[in-house]
CSV table of C-alpha atoms and ligand atoms in Angstrom, one decimal:
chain,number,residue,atom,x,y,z
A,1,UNK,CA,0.0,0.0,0.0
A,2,UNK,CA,2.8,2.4,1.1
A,3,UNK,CA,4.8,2.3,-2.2
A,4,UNK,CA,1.4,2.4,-4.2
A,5,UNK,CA,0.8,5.8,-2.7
A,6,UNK,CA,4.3,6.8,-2.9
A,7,UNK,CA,4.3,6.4,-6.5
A,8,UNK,CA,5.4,8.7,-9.1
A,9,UNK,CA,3.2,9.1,-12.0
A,10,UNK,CA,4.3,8.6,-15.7
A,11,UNK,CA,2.3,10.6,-17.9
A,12,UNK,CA,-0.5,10.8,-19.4
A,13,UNK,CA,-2.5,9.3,-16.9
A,14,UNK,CA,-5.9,10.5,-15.3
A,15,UNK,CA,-6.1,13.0,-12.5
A,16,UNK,CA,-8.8,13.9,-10.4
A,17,UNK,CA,-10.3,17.0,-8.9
A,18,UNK,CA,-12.7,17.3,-6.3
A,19,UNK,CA,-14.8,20.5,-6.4
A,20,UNK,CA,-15.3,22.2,-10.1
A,21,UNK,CA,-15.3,25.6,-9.8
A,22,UNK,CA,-12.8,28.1,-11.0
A,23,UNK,CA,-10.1,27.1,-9.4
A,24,UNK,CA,-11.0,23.6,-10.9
A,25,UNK,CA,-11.7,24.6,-14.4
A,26,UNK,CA,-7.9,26.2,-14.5
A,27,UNK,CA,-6.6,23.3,-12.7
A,28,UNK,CA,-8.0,21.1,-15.8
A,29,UNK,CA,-6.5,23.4,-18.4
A,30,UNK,CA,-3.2,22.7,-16.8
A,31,UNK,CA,-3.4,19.4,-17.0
A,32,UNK,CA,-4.9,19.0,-20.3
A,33,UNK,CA,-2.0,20.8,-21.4
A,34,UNK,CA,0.9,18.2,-19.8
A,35,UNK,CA,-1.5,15.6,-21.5
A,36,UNK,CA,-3.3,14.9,-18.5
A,37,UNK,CA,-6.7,13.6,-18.5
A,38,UNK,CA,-9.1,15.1,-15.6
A,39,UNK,CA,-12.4,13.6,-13.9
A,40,UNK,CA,-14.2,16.6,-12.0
A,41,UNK,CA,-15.7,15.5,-9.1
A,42,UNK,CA,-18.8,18.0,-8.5
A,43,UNK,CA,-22.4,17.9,-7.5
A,44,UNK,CA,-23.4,20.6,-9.7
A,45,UNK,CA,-24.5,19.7,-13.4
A,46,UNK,CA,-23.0,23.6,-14.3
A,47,UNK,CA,-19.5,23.1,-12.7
A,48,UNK,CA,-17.0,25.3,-15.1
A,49,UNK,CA,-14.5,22.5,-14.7
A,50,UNK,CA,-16.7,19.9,-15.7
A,51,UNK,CA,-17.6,21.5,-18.7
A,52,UNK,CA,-14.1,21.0,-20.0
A,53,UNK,CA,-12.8,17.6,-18.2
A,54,UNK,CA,-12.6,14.2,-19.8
A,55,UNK,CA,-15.3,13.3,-17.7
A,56,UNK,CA,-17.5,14.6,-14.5
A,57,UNK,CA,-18.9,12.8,-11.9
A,58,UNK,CA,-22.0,14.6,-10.9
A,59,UNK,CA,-22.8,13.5,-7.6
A,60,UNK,CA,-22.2,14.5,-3.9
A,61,UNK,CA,-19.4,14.3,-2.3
A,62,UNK,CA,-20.4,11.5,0.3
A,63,UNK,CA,-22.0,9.1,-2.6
A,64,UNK,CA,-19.1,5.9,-2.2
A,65,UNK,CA,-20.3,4.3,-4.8
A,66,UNK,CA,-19.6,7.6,-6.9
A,67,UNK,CA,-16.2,8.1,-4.9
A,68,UNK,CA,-15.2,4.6,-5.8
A,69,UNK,CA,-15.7,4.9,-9.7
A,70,UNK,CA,-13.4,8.3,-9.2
A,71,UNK,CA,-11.1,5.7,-7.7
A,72,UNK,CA,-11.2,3.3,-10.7
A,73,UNK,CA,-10.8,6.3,-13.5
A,74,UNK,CA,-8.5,8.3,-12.2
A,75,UNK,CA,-4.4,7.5,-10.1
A,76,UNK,CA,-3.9,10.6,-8.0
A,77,UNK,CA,-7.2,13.0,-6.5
A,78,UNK,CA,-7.1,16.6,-5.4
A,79,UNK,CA,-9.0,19.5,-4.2
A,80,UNK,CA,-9.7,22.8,-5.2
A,81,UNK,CA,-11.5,23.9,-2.1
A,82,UNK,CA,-11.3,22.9,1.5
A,83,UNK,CA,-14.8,22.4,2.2
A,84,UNK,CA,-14.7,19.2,0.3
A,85,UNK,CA,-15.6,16.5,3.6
A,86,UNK,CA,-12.3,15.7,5.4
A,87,UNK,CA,-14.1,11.4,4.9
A,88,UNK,CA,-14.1,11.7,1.6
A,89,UNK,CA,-10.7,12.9,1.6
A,90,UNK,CA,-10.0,9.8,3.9
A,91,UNK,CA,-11.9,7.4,2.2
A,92,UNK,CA,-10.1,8.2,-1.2
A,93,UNK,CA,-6.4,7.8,0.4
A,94,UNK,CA,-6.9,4.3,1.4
A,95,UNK,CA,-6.5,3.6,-2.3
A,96,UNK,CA,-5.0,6.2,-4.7
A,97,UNK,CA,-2.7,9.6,-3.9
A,98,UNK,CA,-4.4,12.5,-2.6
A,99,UNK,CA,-2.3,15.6,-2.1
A,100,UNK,CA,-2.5,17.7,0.0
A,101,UNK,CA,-3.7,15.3,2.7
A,102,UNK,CA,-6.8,14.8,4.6
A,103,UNK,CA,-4.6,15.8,7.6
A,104,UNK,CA,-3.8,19.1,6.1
A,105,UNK,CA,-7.3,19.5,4.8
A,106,UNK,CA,-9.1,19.2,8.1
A,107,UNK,CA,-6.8,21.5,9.6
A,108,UNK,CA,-7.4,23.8,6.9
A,109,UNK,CA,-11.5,23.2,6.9
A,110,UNK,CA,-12.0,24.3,10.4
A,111,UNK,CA,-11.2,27.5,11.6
A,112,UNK,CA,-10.4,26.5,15.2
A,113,UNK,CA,-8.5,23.8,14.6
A,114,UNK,CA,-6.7,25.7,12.1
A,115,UNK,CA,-6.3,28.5,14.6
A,116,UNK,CA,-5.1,26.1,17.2
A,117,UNK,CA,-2.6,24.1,14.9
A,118,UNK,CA,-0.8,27.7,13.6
A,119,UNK,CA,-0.6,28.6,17.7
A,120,UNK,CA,1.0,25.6,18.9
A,121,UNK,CA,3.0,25.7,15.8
A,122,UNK,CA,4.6,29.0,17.4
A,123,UNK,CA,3.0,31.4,14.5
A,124,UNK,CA,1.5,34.5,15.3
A,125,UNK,CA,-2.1,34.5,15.1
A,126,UNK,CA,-4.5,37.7,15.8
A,127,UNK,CA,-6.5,36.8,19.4
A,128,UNK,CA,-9.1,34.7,19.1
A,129,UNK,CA,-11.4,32.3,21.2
A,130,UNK,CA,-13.7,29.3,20.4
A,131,UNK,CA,-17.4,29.7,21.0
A,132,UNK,CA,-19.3,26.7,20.8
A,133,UNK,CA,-22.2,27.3,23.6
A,134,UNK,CA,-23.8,30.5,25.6
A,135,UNK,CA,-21.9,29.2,28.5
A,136,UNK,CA,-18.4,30.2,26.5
A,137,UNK,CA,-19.8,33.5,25.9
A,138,UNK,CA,-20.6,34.0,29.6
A,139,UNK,CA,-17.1,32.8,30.8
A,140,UNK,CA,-15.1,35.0,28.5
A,141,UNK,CA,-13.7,37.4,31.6
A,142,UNK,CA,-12.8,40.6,31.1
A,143,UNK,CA,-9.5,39.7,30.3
A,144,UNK,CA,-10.5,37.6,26.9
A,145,UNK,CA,-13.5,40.3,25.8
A,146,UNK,CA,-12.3,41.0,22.8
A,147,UNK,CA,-14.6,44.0,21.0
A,148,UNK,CA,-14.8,44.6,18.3
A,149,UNK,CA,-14.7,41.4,16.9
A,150,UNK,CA,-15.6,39.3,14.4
A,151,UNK,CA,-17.3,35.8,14.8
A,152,UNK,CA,-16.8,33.2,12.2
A,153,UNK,CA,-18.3,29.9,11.4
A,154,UNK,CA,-15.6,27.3,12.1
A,155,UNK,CA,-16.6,25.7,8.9
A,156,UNK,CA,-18.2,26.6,5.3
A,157,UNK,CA,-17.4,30.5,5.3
A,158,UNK,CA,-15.4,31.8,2.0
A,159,UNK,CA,-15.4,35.1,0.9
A,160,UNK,CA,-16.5,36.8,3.8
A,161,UNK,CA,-19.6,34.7,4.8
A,162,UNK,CA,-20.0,33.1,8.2
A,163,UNK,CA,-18.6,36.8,9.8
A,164,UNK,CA,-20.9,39.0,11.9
A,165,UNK,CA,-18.8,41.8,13.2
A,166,UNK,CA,-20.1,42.6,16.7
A,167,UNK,CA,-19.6,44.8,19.3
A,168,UNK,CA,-20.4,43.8,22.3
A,169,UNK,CA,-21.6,40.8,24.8
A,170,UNK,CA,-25.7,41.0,23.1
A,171,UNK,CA,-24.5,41.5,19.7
A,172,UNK,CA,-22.0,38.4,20.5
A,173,UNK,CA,-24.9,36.3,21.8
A,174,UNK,CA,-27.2,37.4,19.0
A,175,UNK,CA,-24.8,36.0,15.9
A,176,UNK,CA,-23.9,33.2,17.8
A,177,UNK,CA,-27.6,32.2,17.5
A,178,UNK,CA,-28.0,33.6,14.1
A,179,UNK,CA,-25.3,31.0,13.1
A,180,UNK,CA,-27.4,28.0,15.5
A,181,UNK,CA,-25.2,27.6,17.4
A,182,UNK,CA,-22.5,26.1,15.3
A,183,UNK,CA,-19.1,26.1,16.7
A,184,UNK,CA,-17.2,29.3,16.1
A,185,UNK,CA,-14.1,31.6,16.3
A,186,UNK,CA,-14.4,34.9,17.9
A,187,UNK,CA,-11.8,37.0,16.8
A,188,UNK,CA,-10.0,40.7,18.0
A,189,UNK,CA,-10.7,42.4,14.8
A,190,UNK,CA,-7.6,44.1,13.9
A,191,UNK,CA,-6.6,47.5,12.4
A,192,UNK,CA,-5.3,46.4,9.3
A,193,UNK,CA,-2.5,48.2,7.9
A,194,UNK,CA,-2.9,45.8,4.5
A,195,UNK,CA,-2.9,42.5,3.7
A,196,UNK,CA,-0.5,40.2,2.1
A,197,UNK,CA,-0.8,36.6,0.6
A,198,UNK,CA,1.8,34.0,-0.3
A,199,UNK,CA,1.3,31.5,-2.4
A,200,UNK,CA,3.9,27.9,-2.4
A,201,UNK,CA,4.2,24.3,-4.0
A,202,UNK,CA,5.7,21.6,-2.0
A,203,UNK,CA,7.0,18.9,-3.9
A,204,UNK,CA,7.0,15.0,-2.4
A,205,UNK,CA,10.6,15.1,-2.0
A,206,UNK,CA,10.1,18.7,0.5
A,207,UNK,CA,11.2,21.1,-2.7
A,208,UNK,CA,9.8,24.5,-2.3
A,209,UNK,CA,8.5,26.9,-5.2
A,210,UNK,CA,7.8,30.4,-4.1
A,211,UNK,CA,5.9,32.8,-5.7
A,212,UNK,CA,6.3,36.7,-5.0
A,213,UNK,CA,4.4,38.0,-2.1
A,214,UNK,CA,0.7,39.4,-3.6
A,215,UNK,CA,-0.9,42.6,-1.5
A,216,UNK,CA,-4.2,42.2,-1.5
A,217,UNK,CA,-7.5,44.7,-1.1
A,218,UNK,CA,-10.8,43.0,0.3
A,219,UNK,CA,-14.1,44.4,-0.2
A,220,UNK,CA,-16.9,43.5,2.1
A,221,UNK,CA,-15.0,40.2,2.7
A,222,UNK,CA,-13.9,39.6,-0.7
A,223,UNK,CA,-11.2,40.0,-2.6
A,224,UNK,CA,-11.2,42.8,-4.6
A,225,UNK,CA,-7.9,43.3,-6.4
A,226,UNK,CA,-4.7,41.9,-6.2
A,227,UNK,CA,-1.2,43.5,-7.0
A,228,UNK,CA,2.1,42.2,-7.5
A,229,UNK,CA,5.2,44.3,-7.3
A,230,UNK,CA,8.9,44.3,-6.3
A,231,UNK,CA,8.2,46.9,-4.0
A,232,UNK,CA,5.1,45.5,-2.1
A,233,UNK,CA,6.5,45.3,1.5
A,234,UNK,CA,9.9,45.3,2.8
A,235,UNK,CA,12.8,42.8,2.8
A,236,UNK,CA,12.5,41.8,6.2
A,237,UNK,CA,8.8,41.3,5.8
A,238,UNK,CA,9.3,39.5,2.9
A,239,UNK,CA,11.4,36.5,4.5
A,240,UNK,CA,9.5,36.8,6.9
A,241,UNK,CA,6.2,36.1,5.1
A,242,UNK,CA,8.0,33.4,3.7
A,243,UNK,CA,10.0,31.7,6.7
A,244,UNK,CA,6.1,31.7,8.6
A,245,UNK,CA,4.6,30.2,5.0
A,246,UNK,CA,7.4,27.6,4.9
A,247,UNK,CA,7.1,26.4,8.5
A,248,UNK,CA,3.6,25.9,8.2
A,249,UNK,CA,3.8,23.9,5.6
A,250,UNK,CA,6.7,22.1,6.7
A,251,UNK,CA,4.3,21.1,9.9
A,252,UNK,CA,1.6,19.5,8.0
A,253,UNK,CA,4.3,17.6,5.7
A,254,UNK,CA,2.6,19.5,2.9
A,255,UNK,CA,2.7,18.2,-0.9
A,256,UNK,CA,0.6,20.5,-3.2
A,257,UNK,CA,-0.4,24.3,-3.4
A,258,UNK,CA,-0.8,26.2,-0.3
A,259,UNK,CA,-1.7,29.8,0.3
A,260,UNK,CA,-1.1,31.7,3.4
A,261,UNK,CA,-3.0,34.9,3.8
A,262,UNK,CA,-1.3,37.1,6.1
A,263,UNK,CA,-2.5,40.2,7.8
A,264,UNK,CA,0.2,43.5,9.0
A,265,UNK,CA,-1.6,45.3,12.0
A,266,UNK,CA,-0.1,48.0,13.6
A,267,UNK,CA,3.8,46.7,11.6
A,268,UNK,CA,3.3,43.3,13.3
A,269,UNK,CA,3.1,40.4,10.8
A,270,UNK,CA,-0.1,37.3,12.0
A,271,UNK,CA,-1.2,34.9,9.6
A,272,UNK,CA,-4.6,35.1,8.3
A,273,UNK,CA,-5.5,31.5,7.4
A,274,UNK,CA,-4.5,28.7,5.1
A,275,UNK,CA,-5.9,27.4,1.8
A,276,UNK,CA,-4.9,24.2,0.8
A,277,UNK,CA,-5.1,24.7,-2.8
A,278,UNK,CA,-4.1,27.4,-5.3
A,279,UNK,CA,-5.6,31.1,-4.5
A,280,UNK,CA,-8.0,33.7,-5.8
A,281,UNK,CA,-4.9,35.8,-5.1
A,282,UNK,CA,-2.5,34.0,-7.2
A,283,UNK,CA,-4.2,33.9,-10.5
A,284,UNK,CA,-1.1,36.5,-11.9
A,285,UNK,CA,0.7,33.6,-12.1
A,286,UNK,CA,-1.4,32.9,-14.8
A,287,UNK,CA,-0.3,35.6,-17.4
A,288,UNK,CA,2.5,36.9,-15.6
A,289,UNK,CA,5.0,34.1,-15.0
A,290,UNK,CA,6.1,31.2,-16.9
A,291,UNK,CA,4.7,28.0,-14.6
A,292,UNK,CA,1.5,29.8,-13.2
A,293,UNK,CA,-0.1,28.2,-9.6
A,294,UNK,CA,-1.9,25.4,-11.1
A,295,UNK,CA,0.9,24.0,-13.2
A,296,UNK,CA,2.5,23.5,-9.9
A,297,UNK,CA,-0.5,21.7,-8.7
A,298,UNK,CA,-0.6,19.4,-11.5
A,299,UNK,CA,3.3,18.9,-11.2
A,300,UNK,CA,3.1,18.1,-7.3
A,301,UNK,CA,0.2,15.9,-7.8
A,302,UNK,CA,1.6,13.4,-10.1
A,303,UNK,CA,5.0,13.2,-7.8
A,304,UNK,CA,7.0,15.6,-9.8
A,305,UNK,CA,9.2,18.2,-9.0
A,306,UNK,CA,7.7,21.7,-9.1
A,307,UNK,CA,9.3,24.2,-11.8
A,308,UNK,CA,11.5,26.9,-10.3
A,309,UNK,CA,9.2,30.3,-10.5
A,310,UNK,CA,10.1,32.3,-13.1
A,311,UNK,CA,8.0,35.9,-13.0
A,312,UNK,CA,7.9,37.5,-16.5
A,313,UNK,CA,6.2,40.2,-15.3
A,314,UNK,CA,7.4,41.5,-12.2
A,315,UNK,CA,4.5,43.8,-12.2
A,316,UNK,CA,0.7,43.5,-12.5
A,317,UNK,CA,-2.6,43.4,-10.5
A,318,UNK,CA,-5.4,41.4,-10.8
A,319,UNK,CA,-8.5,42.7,-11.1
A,320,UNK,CA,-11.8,40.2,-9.8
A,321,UNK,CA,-15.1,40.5,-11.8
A,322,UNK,CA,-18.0,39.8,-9.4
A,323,UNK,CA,-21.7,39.2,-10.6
A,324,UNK,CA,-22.0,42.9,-9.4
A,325,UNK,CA,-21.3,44.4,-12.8
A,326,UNK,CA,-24.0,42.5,-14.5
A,327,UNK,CA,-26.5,45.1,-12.2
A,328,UNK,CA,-25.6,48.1,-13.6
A,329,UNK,CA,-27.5,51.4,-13.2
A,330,UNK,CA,-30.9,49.7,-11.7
A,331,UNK,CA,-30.5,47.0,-15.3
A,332,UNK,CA,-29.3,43.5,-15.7
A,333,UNK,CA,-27.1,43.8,-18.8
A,334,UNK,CA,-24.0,41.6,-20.0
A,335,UNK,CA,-20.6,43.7,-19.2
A,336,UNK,CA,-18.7,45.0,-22.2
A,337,UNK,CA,-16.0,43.6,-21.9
A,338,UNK,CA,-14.4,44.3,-25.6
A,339,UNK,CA,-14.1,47.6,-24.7
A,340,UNK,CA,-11.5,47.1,-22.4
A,341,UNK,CA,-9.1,45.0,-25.2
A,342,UNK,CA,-5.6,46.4,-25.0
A,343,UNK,CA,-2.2,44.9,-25.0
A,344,UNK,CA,-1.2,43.3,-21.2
A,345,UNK,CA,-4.8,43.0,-20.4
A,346,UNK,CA,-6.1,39.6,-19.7
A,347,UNK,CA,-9.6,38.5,-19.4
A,348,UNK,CA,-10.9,35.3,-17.5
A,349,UNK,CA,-13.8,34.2,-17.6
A,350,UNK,CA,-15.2,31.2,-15.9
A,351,UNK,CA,-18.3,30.3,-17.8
A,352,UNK,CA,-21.0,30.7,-15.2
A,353,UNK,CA,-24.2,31.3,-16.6
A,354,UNK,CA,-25.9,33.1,-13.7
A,355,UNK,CA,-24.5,36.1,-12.6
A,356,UNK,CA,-25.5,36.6,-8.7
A,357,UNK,CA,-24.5,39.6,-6.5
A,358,UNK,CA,-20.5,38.6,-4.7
A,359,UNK,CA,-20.1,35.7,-7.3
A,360,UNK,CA,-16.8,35.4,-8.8
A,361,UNK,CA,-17.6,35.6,-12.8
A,362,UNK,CA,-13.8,36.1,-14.0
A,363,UNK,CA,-11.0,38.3,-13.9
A,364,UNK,CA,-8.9,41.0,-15.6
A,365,UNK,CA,-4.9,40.6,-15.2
A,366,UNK,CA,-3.1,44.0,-16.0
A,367,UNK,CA,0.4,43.4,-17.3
A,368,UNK,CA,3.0,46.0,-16.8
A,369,UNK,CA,4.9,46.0,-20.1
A,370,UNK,CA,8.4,47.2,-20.8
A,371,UNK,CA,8.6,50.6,-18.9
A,372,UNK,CA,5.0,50.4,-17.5
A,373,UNK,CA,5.6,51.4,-13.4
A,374,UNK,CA,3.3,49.8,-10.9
A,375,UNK,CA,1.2,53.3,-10.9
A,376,UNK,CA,0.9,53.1,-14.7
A,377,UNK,CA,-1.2,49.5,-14.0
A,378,UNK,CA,-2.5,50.5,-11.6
A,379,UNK,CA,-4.3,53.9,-13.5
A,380,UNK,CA,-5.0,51.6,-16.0
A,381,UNK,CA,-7.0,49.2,-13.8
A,382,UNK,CA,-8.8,51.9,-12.2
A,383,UNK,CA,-9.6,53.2,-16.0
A,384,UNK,CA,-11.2,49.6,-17.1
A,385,UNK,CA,-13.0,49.5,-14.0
A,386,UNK,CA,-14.2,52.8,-15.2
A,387,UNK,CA,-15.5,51.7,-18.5
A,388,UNK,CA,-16.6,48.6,-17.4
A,389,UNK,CA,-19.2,50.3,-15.3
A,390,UNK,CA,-20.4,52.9,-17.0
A,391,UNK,CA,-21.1,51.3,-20.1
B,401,LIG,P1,-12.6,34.0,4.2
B,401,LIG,O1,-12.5,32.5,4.4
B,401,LIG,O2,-14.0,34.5,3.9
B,401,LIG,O3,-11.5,34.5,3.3
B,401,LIG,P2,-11.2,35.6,6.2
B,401,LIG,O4,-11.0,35.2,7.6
B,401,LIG,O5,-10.0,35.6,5.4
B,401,LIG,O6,-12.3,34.6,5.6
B,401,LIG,O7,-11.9,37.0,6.2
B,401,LIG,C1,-12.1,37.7,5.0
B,401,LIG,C2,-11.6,39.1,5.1
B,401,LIG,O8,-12.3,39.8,6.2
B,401,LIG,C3,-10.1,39.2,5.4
B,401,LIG,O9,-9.4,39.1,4.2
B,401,LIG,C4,-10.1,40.6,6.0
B,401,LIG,O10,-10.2,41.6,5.0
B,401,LIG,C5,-11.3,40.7,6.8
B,401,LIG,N1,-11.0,40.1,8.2
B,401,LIG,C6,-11.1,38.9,8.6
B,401,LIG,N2,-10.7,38.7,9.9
B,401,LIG,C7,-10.3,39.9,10.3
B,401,LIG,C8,-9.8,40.4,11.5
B,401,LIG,N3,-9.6,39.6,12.6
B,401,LIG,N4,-9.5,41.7,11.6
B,401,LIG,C9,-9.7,42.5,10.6
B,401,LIG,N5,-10.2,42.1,9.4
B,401,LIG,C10,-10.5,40.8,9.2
B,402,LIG,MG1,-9.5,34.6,3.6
């Protein structure tokens, strides 16, 4: 069994993804082009990935029978979100490679164990304590009252949801019932000075691949823009964004994409959270460097080594489209998006049919050319945003 799941796959074989999203769909087109084969694993008939993979299993994600026939068509699974259930994870390792882990995912999956793990690892996390009853709230003393905060679902939130920002002790009590009760985080929320995001490969055999440390702008919870330049945050911050992203993934004997989001409050560096799995934030890697995120994810899931980063742009910023900009001025109405055509601008889109309000439709990455400084992207992102809405 051990040397079964230590193996090293010879291309071209069949790899498979669980969740087909976005994240999925790009993770196919990488593989496609090595000469992979992918089998989406996804519930929903409209999955992006599944549109485009050799084949998709359109089931849910605790159907065994449907998790052994991904078994039989495929050598090696992974993930492209975290909220994929930690069995199914478990039930797929007994008998084919999964990277990363179930370990690694269940840590990443739950808030407070996530919390817990980067604390005992030694990492600097922003205060935080677990509410799972009323009682917890009555016992936090005044020592551990930590207003404002924000309370999170230990499980299921992404882009901001399962967060109520509260106050004080009522408001505290009144989202803890809001959410039923679930288990939850209570967290100090911090005054954020901006926040930073890393994103790695770990290869089987402990190689690293770094990728240049992202700065990135939240709206409302979710991720706004994202820019890359040399001259994003310091040297020392730099090493040590990535000495803190290494360890952690040293810890969980990591093998796959990880991202560490990373918030600087007041010049002090905590980490944010993990995502076991390429990033929203690291879609530059796309256009701007040579082996983009999900290259690396193919590479590390079929036991290879990852490729050595190589940045052709040292400068860009990616731009997220939400449903958002399908509601324009009181209408629904497709965006125009040929009006924004130009050279270094990249368009995404994930081929969802339904536009909704905080959905991630696609995105815009903004190429600085020869002689282009990070303020010339960044005027020009600001201008397509500009024409993007108003027309
Ligand atoms: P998600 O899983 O939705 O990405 P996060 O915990 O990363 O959840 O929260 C989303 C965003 O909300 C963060 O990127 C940040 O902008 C803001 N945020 C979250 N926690 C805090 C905090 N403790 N203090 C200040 N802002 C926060
Ligand atoms: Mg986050």
């Amino acid at each position: 069994m051990q040397s079964k799941l230590n193996k090293i796959i010879n291309t071209p074989e069949f790899l498979g993804i669980l969740g087909g999203g976005q994240l999925g769909r790009f993770f196919t087109i990488a593989a496609q082009k090595m000469g992979h084969s992918v089998v989406v694993f996804d519930p929903d008939k409209q999955s992006p990935a599944g549109k485009i993979a050799e084949k998709h299993i359109c089931k849910p994600y605790n159907d065994l029978k449907a998790l052994d026939e991904l078994k039989a068509s495929c050598s090696a699974v992974t993930t492209e979100f975290e909220n994929v259930p930690a069995e199914t994870l478990k039930y797929l390792e007994k008998d084919i490679i999964v990277r990363p882990s179930s370990k690694a995912i269940s840590i990443a999956q739950n808030r407070i164990k996530e919390k817990d793990f980067l604390k005992e690892c030694g990492i600097p996390v922003g205060s935080y304590v677990v509410i799972d009853s009323i009682e917890s709230i009555n016992n936090l003393d005044s020592k551990t009252l930590i207003y404002p905060g924000i309370l999170k679902t230990a499980q299921f939130g992404y882009d901001g949801k399962g967060q109520i920002h509260v106050n004080n002790k009522t408001e505290l009590e009144d989202a803890f019932k809001h959410f039923n009760s679930t288990p939850c985080t209570f967290e100090l929320k911090l005054d954020l000075d901006c926040e930073f995001s890393i994103v790695l490969s770990r290869s089987v055999n402990e190689v690293f691949v770094l990728y240049p440390l992202i700065r990135n702008n939240h709206e409302a919870g979710i991720l706004d823009y994202s820019s890359i330049h040399p001259n994003s945050a310091s040297i020392d911050l730099k090493s040590l964004a990535i000495k803190l992203a290494k360890r952690i993934a040293n810890e969980l004997n990591y093998v796959g994409v990880m991202a560490v989001e990373f918030f600087l409050s007041n010049d002090t560096l905590f980490v944010n959270e993990i995502a076991p799995r390429p990033h929203n934030s690291g879609h530059f890697s796309i256009d701007a460097c040579v082996y983009n995120q999900f290259d690396q994810q193919v590479l590390t899931l079929v036991g290879g080594e990852p490729q050595k980063e190589v940045t052709k742009f040292p400068i860009s910023l990616m731009l997220n489209i939400l449903g958002d900009l399908w509601f324009r001025n009181g209408k629904q109405m497709e965006p125009k998006f040929n009006m924004i055509a130009g050279p270094g601008i990249n368009l995404h889109l994930y081929d969802k049919k339904e536009p909704r309000i905080g959905r991630k439709m696609g995105h815009i990455t903004i190429l600085g050319l020869e002689n282009e400084s990070q303020k010339d992207v960044v005027e020009k992102s600001e201008a397509i945003r500009k024409i993007l809405w108003k027309n």
